Amino acid sequence: MELPVSFENVIDALKKLPGIGRKSAEKLAFQLLELDKESQEKLVSSLTDMMKNIKICEKCGMISEEQFCKICNDATRDKSKICVVENIKDVFALERTKEYDGLYHVLGGVISPNKGIMPEDLNIKTLEERITSETKEIILANSTGLEGETTSLFLNKLLSKYDLTITRLGYGIPMGAQLDYADEFTLIKALESRKKV
């Protein structure tokens, strides 16, 4: 049976989300239809509002509704530490631990020559621009797979010219794991066991 075009368009849009195939997209689309009118309108309004208002922080690459994110604007954060992460979800994962009080820097991915992602494609230049005399430690919180390790090695070499300590999250996180899938306890242990690179 052929589905209505507008319904098919929703399925196609949902399939663009990571991990969502045709069947999952269909299921979600049917669930959206089953919502009451008020809930449907709230969802559409929220998505529209998010797309209109969310920006990328000009300092760290985090999401924000302002020029700079709440973390960069927080005067109580320890400005001597910058934790370098692959993506925005990693910031949220580390913040859930309530153990880290420094700043963040979102790379926007990892170096992956096979996928055509080179250092210049990542948010690395702005990381160097953020290093000041106040910066004492860079914490590399990349994933532990080959691409994450490659990125960490590149950053370690690049940043070694500065007078600061470069540490790497401890290996409490399994090889190949993504930070946003780790529980708070694992992330706390990884933060505690970080070491100089």
mmCIF file of C-alpha atoms in Angstrom:
data_model
loop_
_atom_site.group_PDB
_atom_site.id
_atom_site.type_symbol
_atom_site.label_atom_id
_atom_site.label_comp_id
_atom_site.label_asym_id
_atom_site.label_seq_id
_atom_site.Cartn_x
_atom_site.Cartn_y
_atom_site.Cartn_z
ATOM 1 C CA MET A 1 0.000 0.000 0.000
ATOM 2 C CA GLU A 2 1.230 3.447 -0.864
ATOM 3 C CA LEU A 3 1.475 5.874 2.051
ATOM 4 C CA PRO A 4 0.364 9.523 1.777
ATOM 5 C CA VAL A 5 3.165 11.786 0.505
ATOM 6 C CA SER A 6 3.219 13.972 3.638
ATOM 7 C CA PHE A 7 3.524 10.859 5.833
ATOM 8 C CA GLU A 8 6.294 9.485 3.599
ATOM 9 C CA ASN A 9 8.117 12.832 3.900
ATOM 10 C CA VAL A 10 8.102 12.498 7.714
ATOM 11 C CA ILE A 11 9.494 8.955 7.427
ATOM 12 C CA ASP A 12 12.255 10.170 5.093
ATOM 13 C CA ALA A 13 13.113 13.009 7.500
ATOM 14 C CA LEU A 14 13.251 10.650 10.507
ATOM 15 C CA LYS A 15 15.514 8.217 8.611
ATOM 16 C CA LYS A 16 18.173 10.927 8.521
ATOM 17 C CA LEU A 17 18.627 10.523 12.287
ATOM 18 C CA PRO A 18 21.524 8.224 13.281
ATOM 19 C CA GLY A 19 20.430 4.653 13.985
ATOM 20 C CA ILE A 20 16.940 5.141 12.540
ATOM 21 C CA GLY A 21 16.099 2.899 9.605
ATOM 22 C CA ARG A 22 12.883 2.622 7.583
ATOM 23 C CA LYS A 23 10.983 0.476 10.109
ATOM 24 C CA SER A 24 11.914 2.634 13.106
ATOM 25 C CA ALA A 25 11.060 5.792 11.167
ATOM 26 C CA GLU A 26 7.638 4.365 10.252
ATOM 27 C CA LYS A 27 6.986 3.416 13.872
ATOM 28 C CA LEU A 28 7.934 6.914 15.068
ATOM 29 C CA ALA A 29 5.780 8.550 12.374
ATOM 30 C CA PHE A 30 2.754 6.484 13.449
ATOM 31 C CA GLN A 31 3.435 7.400 17.089
ATOM 32 C CA LEU A 32 3.522 11.067 16.095
ATOM 33 C CA LEU A 33 0.120 10.668 14.430
ATOM 34 C CA GLU A 34 -1.261 9.125 17.627
ATOM 35 C CA LEU A 35 -0.271 12.143 19.733
ATOM 36 C CA ASP A 36 -3.044 14.565 20.586
ATOM 37 C CA LYS A 37 -3.126 17.774 18.540
ATOM 38 C CA GLU A 38 -1.660 19.876 21.368
ATOM 39 C CA SER A 39 1.352 17.538 21.762
ATOM 40 C CA GLN A 40 1.936 17.507 17.994
ATOM 41 C CA GLU A 41 1.895 21.300 17.870
ATOM 42 C CA LYS A 42 4.225 21.550 20.884
ATOM 43 C CA LEU A 43 6.699 19.168 19.206
ATOM 44 C CA VAL A 44 6.650 21.128 15.939
ATOM 45 C CA SER A 45 6.941 24.433 17.815
ATOM 46 C CA SER A 46 9.846 23.137 19.946
ATOM 47 C CA LEU A 47 11.748 21.864 16.894
ATOM 48 C CA THR A 48 11.185 25.149 15.054
ATOM 49 C CA ASP A 49 12.271 27.137 18.109
ATOM 50 C CA MET A 50 15.412 25.008 18.521
ATOM 51 C CA MET A 51 16.408 25.347 14.871
ATOM 52 C CA LYS A 52 15.851 29.116 15.005
ATOM 53 C CA ASN A 53 17.616 29.826 18.311
ATOM 54 C CA ILE A 54 20.438 27.320 18.802
ATOM 55 C CA LYS A 55 23.872 28.605 17.821
ATOM 56 C CA ILE A 56 27.374 27.260 18.271
ATOM 57 C CA CYS A 57 29.447 28.972 20.986
ATOM 58 C CA GLU A 58 32.169 31.027 19.316
ATOM 59 C CA LYS A 59 34.718 30.055 21.987
ATOM 60 C CA CYS A 60 34.253 26.337 22.571
ATOM 61 C CA GLY A 61 31.879 24.920 19.942
ATOM 62 C CA MET A 62 29.130 24.010 22.453
ATOM 63 C CA ILE A 63 25.461 24.720 21.719
ATOM 64 C CA SER A 64 24.026 27.950 23.048
ATOM 65 C CA GLU A 65 21.284 30.484 22.514
ATOM 66 C CA GLU A 66 23.824 33.287 22.923
ATOM 67 C CA GLN A 67 27.186 34.158 21.334
ATOM 68 C CA PHE A 68 28.954 32.263 24.135
ATOM 69 C CA CYS A 69 27.615 29.231 26.014
ATOM 70 C CA LYS A 70 26.751 29.112 29.717
ATOM 71 C CA ILE A 71 29.929 27.176 30.538
ATOM 72 C CA CYS A 72 32.221 29.733 28.858
ATOM 73 C CA ASN A 73 30.321 32.570 30.569
ATOM 74 C CA ASP A 74 30.396 30.920 34.021
ATOM 75 C CA ALA A 75 32.871 32.894 36.173
ATOM 76 C CA THR A 76 33.079 30.014 38.684
ATOM 77 C CA ARG A 77 34.563 27.548 36.153
ATOM 78 C CA ASP A 78 38.277 26.724 36.463
ATOM 79 C CA LYS A 79 39.777 28.504 33.457
ATOM 80 C CA SER A 80 43.131 26.778 33.907
ATOM 81 C CA LYS A 81 41.711 23.512 32.465
ATOM 82 C CA ILE A 82 40.303 22.862 28.993
ATOM 83 C CA CYS A 83 38.786 19.446 28.306
ATOM 84 C CA VAL A 84 38.883 18.653 24.580
ATOM 85 C CA VAL A 85 35.996 16.458 23.397
ATOM 86 C CA GLU A 86 34.867 15.130 20.033
ATOM 87 C CA ASN A 87 31.268 16.340 20.092
ATOM 88 C CA ILE A 88 28.640 18.245 22.036
ATOM 89 C CA LYS A 89 27.136 15.054 23.505
ATOM 90 C CA ASP A 90 30.475 14.384 25.227
ATOM 91 C CA VAL A 91 30.195 17.696 27.111
ATOM 92 C CA PHE A 92 26.784 16.670 28.446
ATOM 93 C CA ALA A 93 28.122 13.225 29.409
ATOM 94 C CA LEU A 94 31.008 14.734 31.402
ATOM 95 C CA GLU A 95 28.797 17.415 32.971
ATOM 96 C CA ARG A 96 26.468 14.693 34.313
ATOM 97 C CA THR A 97 29.332 13.482 36.523
ATOM 98 C CA LYS A 98 29.441 16.857 38.339
ATOM 99 C CA GLU A 99 33.183 16.188 38.825
ATOM 100 C CA TYR A 100 34.723 18.494 36.233
ATOM 101 C CA ASP A 101 34.741 22.248 36.818
ATOM 102 C CA GLY A 102 36.909 23.469 33.935
ATOM 103 C CA LEU A 103 36.157 24.605 30.401
ATOM 104 C CA TYR A 104 35.508 22.508 27.284
ATOM 105 C CA HIS A 105 36.496 22.605 23.650
ATOM 106 C CA VAL A 106 34.420 20.693 21.073
ATOM 107 C CA LEU A 107 36.448 19.477 18.085
ATOM 108 C CA GLY A 108 33.426 18.498 16.009
ATOM 109 C CA GLY A 109 34.782 15.037 15.207
ATOM 110 C CA VAL A 110 38.047 13.126 14.939
ATOM 111 C CA ILE A 111 40.844 12.953 12.395
ATOM 112 C CA SER A 112 39.873 10.249 9.914
ATOM 113 C CA PRO A 113 41.779 10.289 6.604
ATOM 114 C CA ASN A 114 39.670 7.344 5.360
ATOM 115 C CA LYS A 115 36.566 9.527 5.680
ATOM 116 C CA GLY A 116 38.364 12.599 4.346
ATOM 117 C CA ILE A 117 38.431 14.340 7.750
ATOM 118 C CA MET A 118 41.744 16.088 8.275
ATOM 119 C CA PRO A 119 42.936 18.292 11.194
ATOM 120 C CA GLU A 120 41.966 21.460 9.317
ATOM 121 C CA ASP A 121 38.368 20.173 9.136
ATOM 122 C CA LEU A 122 38.104 20.157 12.933
ATOM 123 C CA ASN A 123 37.790 22.956 15.487
ATOM 124 C CA ILE A 124 41.528 22.829 16.317
ATOM 125 C CA LYS A 125 42.727 26.315 15.335
ATOM 126 C CA THR A 126 40.327 27.913 17.823
ATOM 127 C CA LEU A 127 41.657 25.594 20.550
ATOM 128 C CA GLU A 128 45.148 27.024 20.060
ATOM 129 C CA GLU A 129 43.705 30.545 20.107
ATOM 130 C CA ARG A 130 42.119 29.843 23.521
ATOM 131 C CA ILE A 131 45.399 28.898 25.193
ATOM 132 C CA THR A 132 46.528 31.739 27.464
ATOM 133 C CA SER A 133 48.960 32.132 30.355
ATOM 134 C CA GLU A 134 46.040 31.104 32.574
ATOM 135 C CA THR A 135 45.752 27.712 30.816
ATOM 136 C CA LYS A 136 47.640 25.047 32.794
ATOM 137 C CA GLU A 137 46.124 21.763 31.569
ATOM 138 C CA ILE A 138 44.576 20.361 28.404
ATOM 139 C CA ILE A 139 42.580 17.170 29.017
ATOM 140 C CA LEU A 140 42.184 15.034 25.890
ATOM 141 C CA ALA A 141 38.830 13.244 26.194
ATOM 142 C CA ASN A 142 38.680 11.605 22.782
ATOM 143 C CA SER A 143 37.196 8.175 22.173
ATOM 144 C CA THR A 144 39.619 5.290 22.557
ATOM 145 C CA GLY A 145 39.331 3.918 19.017
ATOM 146 C CA LEU A 146 41.936 4.333 16.290
ATOM 147 C CA GLU A 147 40.590 7.698 15.103
ATOM 148 C CA GLY A 148 40.325 9.045 18.663
ATOM 149 C CA GLU A 149 43.879 7.937 19.402
ATOM 150 C CA THR A 150 45.119 9.486 16.145
ATOM 151 C CA THR A 151 43.441 12.763 17.091
ATOM 152 C CA SER A 152 44.947 12.654 20.601
ATOM 153 C CA LEU A 153 48.441 12.020 19.231
ATOM 154 C CA PHE A 154 48.060 14.900 16.771
ATOM 155 C CA LEU A 155 46.849 17.276 19.504
ATOM 156 C CA ASN A 156 49.600 16.174 21.894
ATOM 157 C CA LYS A 157 52.256 16.954 19.285
ATOM 158 C CA LEU A 158 50.612 20.250 18.295
ATOM 159 C CA LEU A 159 50.138 21.486 21.867
ATOM 160 C CA SER A 160 53.500 20.320 23.248
ATOM 161 C CA LYS A 161 55.024 23.699 22.314
ATOM 162 C CA TYR A 162 52.945 25.384 25.040
ATOM 163 C CA ASP A 163 53.888 25.527 28.711
ATOM 164 C CA LEU A 164 51.062 23.360 29.987
ATOM 165 C CA THR A 165 50.281 19.815 31.054
ATOM 166 C CA ILE A 166 48.542 17.572 28.530
ATOM 167 C CA THR A 167 46.567 14.709 30.064
ATOM 168 C CA ARG A 168 44.363 11.993 28.604
ATOM 169 C CA LEU A 169 41.282 10.510 30.216
ATOM 170 C CA GLY A 170 42.084 7.268 31.986
ATOM 171 C CA TYR A 171 41.210 4.059 30.275
ATOM 172 C CA GLY A 172 38.248 3.246 32.496
ATOM 173 C CA ILE A 173 36.356 3.725 29.260
ATOM 174 C CA PRO A 174 36.438 0.613 27.051
ATOM 175 C CA MET A 175 38.342 0.739 23.767
ATOM 176 C CA GLY A 176 36.126 1.964 20.940
ATOM 177 C CA ALA A 177 33.457 3.341 23.299
ATOM 178 C CA GLN A 178 31.688 6.667 22.896
ATOM 179 C CA LEU A 179 31.609 8.961 25.964
ATOM 180 C CA ASP A 180 27.877 9.619 25.789
ATOM 181 C CA TYR A 181 27.184 5.874 26.313
ATOM 182 C CA ALA A 182 29.318 5.622 29.465
ATOM 183 C CA ASP A 183 27.684 5.821 32.885
ATOM 184 C CA GLU A 184 28.596 8.551 35.367
ATOM 185 C CA PHE A 185 30.722 6.237 37.565
ATOM 186 C CA THR A 186 32.876 5.162 34.613
ATOM 187 C CA LEU A 187 33.318 8.787 33.549
ATOM 188 C CA ILE A 188 34.232 9.835 37.105
ATOM 189 C CA LYS A 189 36.892 7.115 37.269
ATOM 190 C CA ALA A 190 38.193 8.092 33.836
ATOM 191 C CA LEU A 191 38.491 11.737 34.917
ATOM 192 C CA GLU A 192 40.240 10.752 38.155
ATOM 193 C CA SER A 193 42.739 8.496 36.395
ATOM 194 C CA ARG A 194 43.696 10.844 33.577
ATOM 195 C CA LYS A 195 47.428 10.965 32.974
ATOM 196 C CA LYS A 196 50.032 13.111 31.317
ATOM 197 C CA VAL A 197 50.502 12.347 27.618
#
